[in-house]
């Protein structure tokens, strides 16, 4: 089935757009989809398959945008290093948003055209149609969530390009408007009662959108938008689930690395699939070594390496040949270790991925993430009972990792900031190089009316060892600079787009 779905995705590639300015198009304007496509269930599956295929092509963006400004992961590549050093310009090739808008365009098409396919194909029943729509809602919501966290205000497009009369220039919508649409997509998907808990093939349970993935995404969106009660509710939908087949937190230390090899573990909620047997290696989250001529060249920063080398962390499952690795026979000095999560197949250097084995999946959501989302929401809500529950959740992931030292926090005497710092440290170790660090820091700096802005700046400056110090301090003081510039090409081709404020000044 995985090979069939991949073939469908390849067939669906005829629907992809050719450039950034064409993200509204689904097919050439003289061959509109309503006239020649959308005739069968297979047509809908083809577009969905291509949507997942395009999402796979976005993994580099997920890593660059989610890690390089956070200080735990560095790069040696020129354009990504500009992100890392906060020297970003609109013409930087790493700030293009086309991949995500291509996914959105195909999701829009499924939502618009799939109901009509039932009249063309008698075998395409309403239950299957609604299930396909839940996947489209998820893919659109996830794509917009990446865009809004990185560009803040973005064009909000919810209809497919149907004919030449439709406008191709679209102005930006506000962050709050985009977040509202994301939440609506998720609630609309869940309201169909057609979101699957399981699929026929095991890999689909993790590689296609499920009810569990919708819950995880909504918990994340609620946390971002300071809806802490909503975050807790949706996190609990996962944590307290009783379905026989569901994502579960794997409490055994021995199981931790199975999330990355072979992947698609019981803890996983949604991960982007790679398969070397299907030539799905190029551009994937593998080859994350600083010496490799791979599409994604990342390595752990100096400050992160020091934390990973802490004796307790190094000895844990998140240490050597867990989170990081290096050839111990060649050197005793560890400066820029390999990101072993994506490079390893076991607990020794000889088990480093090579060739077709360089096909590690990219995990978007897993249960530990959801648990720590809930912990963060509880901390923000305040109160000793909430704080104790948050500490207990943090303790579960620490214990699973093999960390035996107590955090030494007494909820009766601690502060909100101390708890948030403990949470951030735990998330940095647990989700190292999983594309989450920058968003974790942004929540600290932005929420509660920028309450911890100075602490956010201190954390970024402490962990960033490559940027000019004066430049970094000056840049971070302007919260408009915490977001990326609108891509230059889109500014030139979309007359209604206005460049993000900070970049109007620095160009």
XYZ file of C-alpha atoms in Angstrom:
507
model
C 0.000 0.000 0.000
C 2.843 2.414 0.759
C 4.217 1.868 -2.751
C 0.730 2.360 -4.212
C 0.250 5.607 -2.291
C 3.686 6.773 -3.440
C 2.738 5.988 -7.024
C -0.459 7.968 -6.587
C 1.634 10.853 -5.298
C 3.859 10.624 -8.364
C 0.803 10.649 -10.621
C -0.474 13.638 -8.696
C 2.711 15.539 -9.469
C 1.090 16.731 -12.679
C -0.939 18.973 -10.402
C 1.986 20.754 -8.790
C 2.765 24.390 -9.351
C 5.953 25.456 -11.053
C 6.905 28.553 -9.083
C 6.276 30.762 -6.076
C 3.964 33.092 -7.980
C 1.789 30.184 -9.151
C 0.727 28.885 -5.771
C -2.934 29.599 -6.547
C -2.900 27.379 -9.642
C -3.916 23.737 -9.630
C -3.732 23.030 -13.371
C -2.816 25.158 -16.403
C -5.466 27.809 -16.942
C -6.575 26.329 -20.268
C -7.123 22.887 -18.687
C -9.098 23.495 -15.527
C -9.562 20.686 -13.023
C -13.350 20.817 -13.036
C -13.367 19.937 -16.746
C -10.797 17.151 -16.974
C -10.057 15.829 -13.499
C -12.063 14.972 -10.372
C -13.869 12.045 -11.943
C -13.067 9.254 -9.495
C -11.995 8.314 -6.000
C -8.506 7.738 -7.387
C -8.348 11.367 -8.513
C -8.977 12.574 -4.964
C -6.388 10.145 -3.606
C -3.906 11.350 -6.221
C -4.179 14.944 -5.054
C -3.916 13.937 -1.403
C -0.902 11.785 -2.183
C 0.768 14.699 -3.909
C -0.005 16.922 -0.906
C 1.954 14.595 1.374
C 4.710 14.439 -1.230
C 4.985 18.239 -1.223
C 4.978 18.291 2.569
C 8.004 15.992 2.440
C 9.718 18.665 0.369
C 9.098 21.167 3.167
C 11.181 19.330 5.767
C 14.233 21.489 5.077
C 12.149 24.569 5.801
C 10.797 22.990 8.972
C 14.336 22.368 10.179
C 15.893 25.658 9.098
C 13.039 27.797 10.384
C 12.441 25.826 13.569
C 16.042 25.354 14.687
C 18.654 27.764 13.325
C 17.534 30.817 15.306
C 17.190 28.761 18.477
C 20.909 28.249 19.052
C 20.926 24.473 19.527
C 21.569 23.568 15.884
C 23.993 25.234 13.461
C 24.698 25.019 9.750
C 27.722 25.561 7.515
C 25.668 26.549 4.448
C 25.666 30.191 3.366
C 21.960 31.011 3.049
C 20.775 29.005 6.081
C 23.611 30.553 8.119
C 22.065 33.968 7.447
C 18.980 32.771 9.304
C 21.177 31.497 12.121
C 22.967 34.868 12.369
C 19.793 36.968 11.990
C 21.173 38.487 8.771
C 18.126 37.533 6.736
C 17.102 39.323 3.550
C 13.995 38.775 1.385
C 16.095 37.256 -1.421
C 17.432 34.469 0.800
C 16.583 31.163 -0.887
C 15.706 29.633 2.490
C 12.763 31.938 3.208
C 10.596 30.796 0.315
C 7.111 29.714 1.279
C 6.050 28.123 -2.024
C 6.094 24.519 -0.775
C 3.585 25.244 1.960
C 1.316 27.214 -0.355
C 1.472 24.362 -2.859
C 0.198 22.011 -0.143
C -2.505 24.545 0.713
C -3.509 24.822 -2.943
C -4.016 21.076 -3.263
C -5.872 20.898 0.060
C -8.174 23.672 -1.140
C -8.856 21.663 -4.288
C -9.768 18.519 -2.356
C -12.121 20.436 -0.079
C -13.797 22.104 -3.059
C -14.014 19.259 -5.572
C -14.237 16.032 -3.555
C -17.999 16.314 -2.837
C -18.697 16.499 -6.579
C -16.742 13.311 -7.237
C -19.479 11.324 -5.486
C -21.723 12.162 -8.447
C -19.087 10.941 -10.906
C -17.989 7.754 -9.131
C -20.647 5.618 -7.441
C -17.995 3.749 -5.468
C -16.891 6.990 -3.792
C -19.112 7.130 -0.714
C -19.745 10.079 1.598
C -17.840 8.510 4.496
C -14.700 8.160 2.364
C -15.148 11.664 0.953
C -15.409 13.195 4.422
C -12.387 11.213 5.575
C -10.378 12.574 2.649
C -11.534 16.068 3.552
C -10.279 15.677 7.125
C -6.833 14.990 5.688
C -7.074 18.112 3.534
C -8.157 20.197 6.520
C -5.184 18.899 8.503
C -2.675 19.532 5.725
C -3.964 23.053 5.159
C -4.025 23.858 8.872
C -0.538 22.466 9.466
C 0.869 24.416 6.516
C -0.678 27.670 7.678
C 0.613 27.045 11.195
C 4.180 26.843 9.911
C 3.633 29.995 7.863
C 2.059 32.080 10.618
C 4.763 31.182 13.146
C 7.478 32.252 10.734
C 6.015 35.154 8.741
C 3.258 36.249 11.167
C 0.803 37.905 8.726
C 0.372 35.883 5.510
C -2.061 35.615 2.578
C -5.012 33.482 3.645
C -6.320 31.461 0.697
C -9.076 28.908 1.212
C -10.439 28.421 -2.313
C -8.759 26.739 -5.291
C -7.905 28.641 -8.441
C -10.813 27.810 -10.734
C -10.621 30.157 -13.710
C -8.856 33.207 -15.109
C -11.331 35.560 -13.466
C -10.078 34.774 -9.971
C -7.591 37.246 -8.472
C -3.968 36.159 -8.278
C -2.906 39.059 -6.045
C -3.819 38.455 -2.407
C -3.059 40.718 0.551
C -1.827 39.471 3.904
C -4.272 38.509 6.638
C -3.429 39.161 10.267
C -1.936 36.505 12.508
C -5.165 36.327 14.510
C -7.218 35.785 11.340
C -4.936 32.988 10.183
C -4.986 31.317 13.606
C -8.787 31.519 13.622
C -8.897 29.782 10.228
C -6.504 27.073 11.415
C -8.719 26.369 14.418
C -11.806 26.348 12.206
C -10.203 23.834 9.849
C -9.418 21.511 12.735
C -12.844 21.811 14.344
C -14.531 21.342 10.952
C -12.465 18.210 10.368
C -13.349 16.767 13.761
C -17.015 17.716 13.348
C -17.315 15.366 10.357
C -16.716 12.409 12.701
C -14.843 10.930 9.747
C -11.257 11.501 10.878
C -9.697 8.064 11.062
C -8.127 6.620 14.179
C -6.430 3.926 12.108
C -5.838 3.012 8.469
C -5.345 -0.331 6.760
C -1.555 -0.133 6.666
C 0.468 0.458 9.843
C 2.621 3.216 8.302
C -0.529 5.164 7.383
C -1.435 5.481 11.060
C 1.594 7.749 11.436
C 2.080 9.020 7.882
C -1.463 10.199 7.125
C -3.651 12.602 9.078
C -5.674 10.975 11.855
C -7.970 12.167 14.604
C -4.938 11.997 16.892
C -2.933 14.277 14.603
C -5.783 16.796 14.593
C -5.822 16.770 18.409
C -2.057 17.316 18.586
C -2.116 20.152 16.070
C -4.964 21.878 17.903
C -3.160 21.583 21.243
C -0.119 23.219 19.642
C -2.178 26.003 18.040
C -4.006 26.690 21.305
C -0.708 26.909 23.180
C 0.666 29.339 20.588
C -2.444 31.546 20.821
C -2.451 31.536 24.656
C -5.625 29.457 24.874
C -4.238 27.374 27.707
C -7.504 25.662 28.608
C -7.943 24.635 24.983
C -4.410 23.253 24.888
C -5.045 21.164 27.989
C -8.355 19.863 26.623
C -6.904 18.683 23.321
C -3.771 17.311 24.961
C -5.961 15.303 27.320
C -7.874 13.914 24.331
C -4.623 12.137 23.511
C -3.220 11.503 26.979
C -6.472 10.009 28.302
C -7.500 8.172 25.122
C -8.600 4.552 25.537
C -8.868 3.356 21.927
C -7.135 0.033 21.368
C -4.894 1.523 18.674
C -3.747 4.994 19.672
C -0.509 6.897 20.236
C 0.907 6.203 23.695
C 3.832 7.576 25.662
C 6.478 4.844 25.739
C 7.797 4.934 29.293
C 10.640 2.470 28.762
C 14.091 3.952 28.160
C 14.871 0.989 25.927
C 12.144 2.076 23.505
C 13.219 5.728 23.130
C 15.452 5.329 20.066
C 12.858 3.223 18.246
C 11.048 6.499 17.566
C 13.854 7.348 15.140
C 14.889 3.888 14.000
C 12.939 2.186 12.600
C 10.370 4.967 13.203
C 6.553 5.007 13.143
C 6.631 4.020 16.811
C 3.674 3.685 19.155
C 4.525 7.125 20.563
C 4.369 8.820 17.185
C 1.296 10.833 16.219
C 2.284 12.180 12.809
C 5.544 11.901 10.931
C 6.572 12.709 7.381
C 7.516 9.476 5.652
C 10.766 8.711 3.841
C 11.595 5.371 2.237
C 14.935 4.578 0.633
C 13.329 1.761 -1.358
C 11.209 4.426 -3.064
C 14.173 6.765 -3.638
C 12.832 9.069 -0.925
C 16.122 10.190 0.591
C 17.172 13.417 -1.117
C 16.154 16.469 0.889
C 15.078 14.391 3.847
C 16.058 14.869 7.473
C 18.939 12.438 7.095
C 22.570 13.287 6.380
C 22.499 15.934 9.094
C 26.266 15.912 9.448
C 28.347 19.015 9.079
C 30.739 17.452 6.568
C 28.192 15.889 4.242
C 27.356 17.291 0.819
C 23.703 16.634 1.623
C 20.674 18.857 1.029
C 20.386 19.503 4.777
C 23.707 20.179 6.479
C 23.144 20.688 10.182
C 25.062 19.884 13.347
C 24.704 20.587 17.041
C 25.973 23.964 18.211
C 28.801 24.431 20.660
C 26.459 25.285 23.527
C 24.143 22.357 22.785
C 27.116 20.014 22.543
C 28.187 21.096 26.019
C 24.735 20.266 27.390
C 24.717 16.900 25.641
C 28.161 16.194 27.075
C 26.960 16.708 30.640
C 27.751 13.352 32.301
C 24.157 12.540 33.212
C 22.790 13.494 29.791
C 25.594 11.721 27.928
C 24.870 8.510 29.818
C 21.117 8.728 29.190
C 19.242 7.458 26.138
C 19.327 11.063 24.897
C 23.112 11.066 24.966
C 25.786 9.350 22.884
C 24.250 7.295 20.033
C 20.828 8.570 21.031
C 20.622 12.275 20.257
C 24.206 12.714 19.047
C 27.048 10.583 17.751
C 30.662 10.733 16.616
C 33.436 8.330 15.681
C 35.052 7.659 19.048
C 37.858 5.713 17.392
C 38.904 8.764 15.351
C 38.755 11.501 17.980
C 38.134 12.110 21.646
C 37.168 15.747 21.129
C 33.494 16.345 20.467
C 32.830 19.743 18.892
C 30.126 19.326 16.236
C 28.595 15.877 16.692
C 26.341 14.134 14.212
C 22.608 14.418 14.837
C 22.247 10.710 15.523
C 18.446 10.700 15.595
C 18.495 10.984 11.812
C 21.806 9.246 11.145
C 21.899 6.220 13.402
C 20.498 2.717 13.412
C 21.890 1.662 16.768
C 24.308 2.362 19.584
C 27.658 2.339 17.787
C 29.306 4.356 15.004
C 29.337 1.392 12.638
C 25.531 1.554 12.606
C 25.489 4.955 10.910
C 22.959 5.209 8.085
C 24.380 4.966 4.577
C 22.879 4.931 1.069
C 19.244 3.866 0.899
C 19.176 3.648 4.696
C 19.353 7.448 4.870
C 15.583 7.652 5.035
C 14.701 8.586 8.607
C 11.193 9.960 8.960
C 10.652 13.487 10.250
C 8.470 13.458 13.355
C 6.038 16.371 13.503
C 4.168 15.292 16.651
C 4.681 12.616 19.279
C 3.204 12.009 22.708
C 6.064 13.490 24.742
C 5.527 16.734 22.827
C 1.829 16.781 23.701
C 2.574 16.063 27.363
C 5.022 18.953 27.556
C 2.574 21.234 25.718
C 0.113 20.497 28.501
C 2.815 21.120 31.110
C 3.528 24.541 29.603
C -0.165 25.442 29.589
C -0.461 24.394 33.238
C 2.521 26.549 34.181
C 1.013 29.547 32.414
C -2.346 29.015 34.147
C -0.645 29.179 37.540
C -1.494 27.695 40.924
C 0.391 25.106 42.946
C -1.822 22.212 41.782
C -1.268 23.083 38.124
C 2.438 23.593 38.703
C 2.783 20.228 40.438
C 1.008 18.477 37.572
C 3.316 20.239 35.123
C 6.372 19.072 37.081
C 5.020 15.523 37.086
C 4.689 15.602 33.295
C 8.225 16.940 32.904
C 9.366 14.231 35.299
C 7.884 11.502 33.109
C 9.979 12.447 30.092
C 13.092 12.928 32.242
C 12.628 9.549 33.917
C 12.082 7.837 30.574
C 15.331 9.387 29.340
C 17.219 8.052 32.361
C 17.757 11.391 34.104
C 17.874 10.593 37.808
C 18.838 13.967 39.284
C 15.892 15.851 40.759
C 15.018 19.247 39.323
C 14.933 20.478 42.907
C 11.823 22.583 42.379
C 9.310 23.128 45.184
C 6.060 24.442 43.713
C 5.336 26.324 46.931
C 8.507 28.373 46.567
C 9.260 28.509 42.846
C 8.275 31.054 40.189
C 6.560 30.827 36.819
C 9.812 31.760 35.074
C 11.804 29.051 36.879
C 9.262 26.462 35.785
C 9.246 27.729 32.203
C 13.044 27.559 32.111
C 12.956 23.966 33.385
C 10.385 23.127 30.727
C 12.426 24.779 27.964
C 15.533 22.854 29.007
C 13.623 19.581 28.964
C 12.091 20.310 25.564
C 15.500 21.241 24.159
C 16.973 17.904 25.224
C 13.971 15.754 24.312
C 13.254 17.361 20.926
C 16.778 18.312 19.898
C 16.899 18.975 16.130
C 13.210 18.147 15.683
C 12.353 21.638 14.428
C 10.722 22.956 17.601
C 13.273 25.049 19.505
C 12.614 28.481 17.920
C 8.859 28.237 18.454
C 9.410 27.248 22.096
C 11.534 30.356 22.568
C 9.065 32.580 20.716
C 6.274 31.539 23.054
C 8.447 32.537 25.994
C 9.253 35.916 24.487
C 5.853 36.881 23.082
C 3.215 35.575 25.437
C 1.544 37.512 28.241
C 2.268 40.764 26.424
C 6.025 40.106 26.065
C 6.372 39.487 29.802
C 9.633 37.563 29.377
C 11.075 39.372 26.377
C 14.364 40.142 28.123
C 14.747 36.510 29.210
C 14.014 35.401 25.637
C 16.741 37.700 24.307
C 19.195 36.454 26.935
C 18.516 32.821 26.011
C 18.974 33.424 22.294
C 22.182 35.404 22.825
C 23.609 32.867 25.272
C 23.133 29.978 22.862
C 24.059 31.732 19.615
C 27.843 31.632 19.210
C 28.074 32.608 15.532
C 26.305 35.974 15.210
C 27.892 39.363 15.868
C 26.966 40.229 19.455
C 26.067 43.881 18.925
C 24.068 43.059 15.832
C 22.252 40.234 17.579
C 21.342 42.359 20.592
C 20.072 45.186 18.411
C 18.109 42.863 16.135
C 16.408 40.938 18.922
C 15.281 44.135 20.627
C 12.909 44.631 17.673
C 10.250 41.929 17.890
C 9.409 42.413 14.195
C 12.820 40.830 13.514
C 11.719 37.622 15.203
C 9.880 36.751 11.982
C 11.080 36.091 8.452
C 10.762 38.487 5.509
C 8.148 37.932 2.837
C 9.979 36.282 -0.104
C 11.257 38.861 -2.578
C 9.767 37.094 -5.602
C 6.281 37.183 -4.108
C 6.579 40.875 -3.272
C 7.484 41.514 -6.909
C 4.687 39.420 -8.405
C 1.850 40.078 -5.941
C 0.982 43.782 -5.991
C -1.049 43.546 -2.779
C 1.740 42.099 -0.654
C 3.530 44.432 1.744
C 6.928 43.506 3.169
C 7.109 42.715 6.879
C 8.003 45.864 8.879
C 11.567 45.096 9.983
C 12.643 44.186 6.457
C 11.270 47.366 4.935
C 14.013 49.087 6.920
C 16.954 46.727 6.422
C 16.650 46.231 2.637
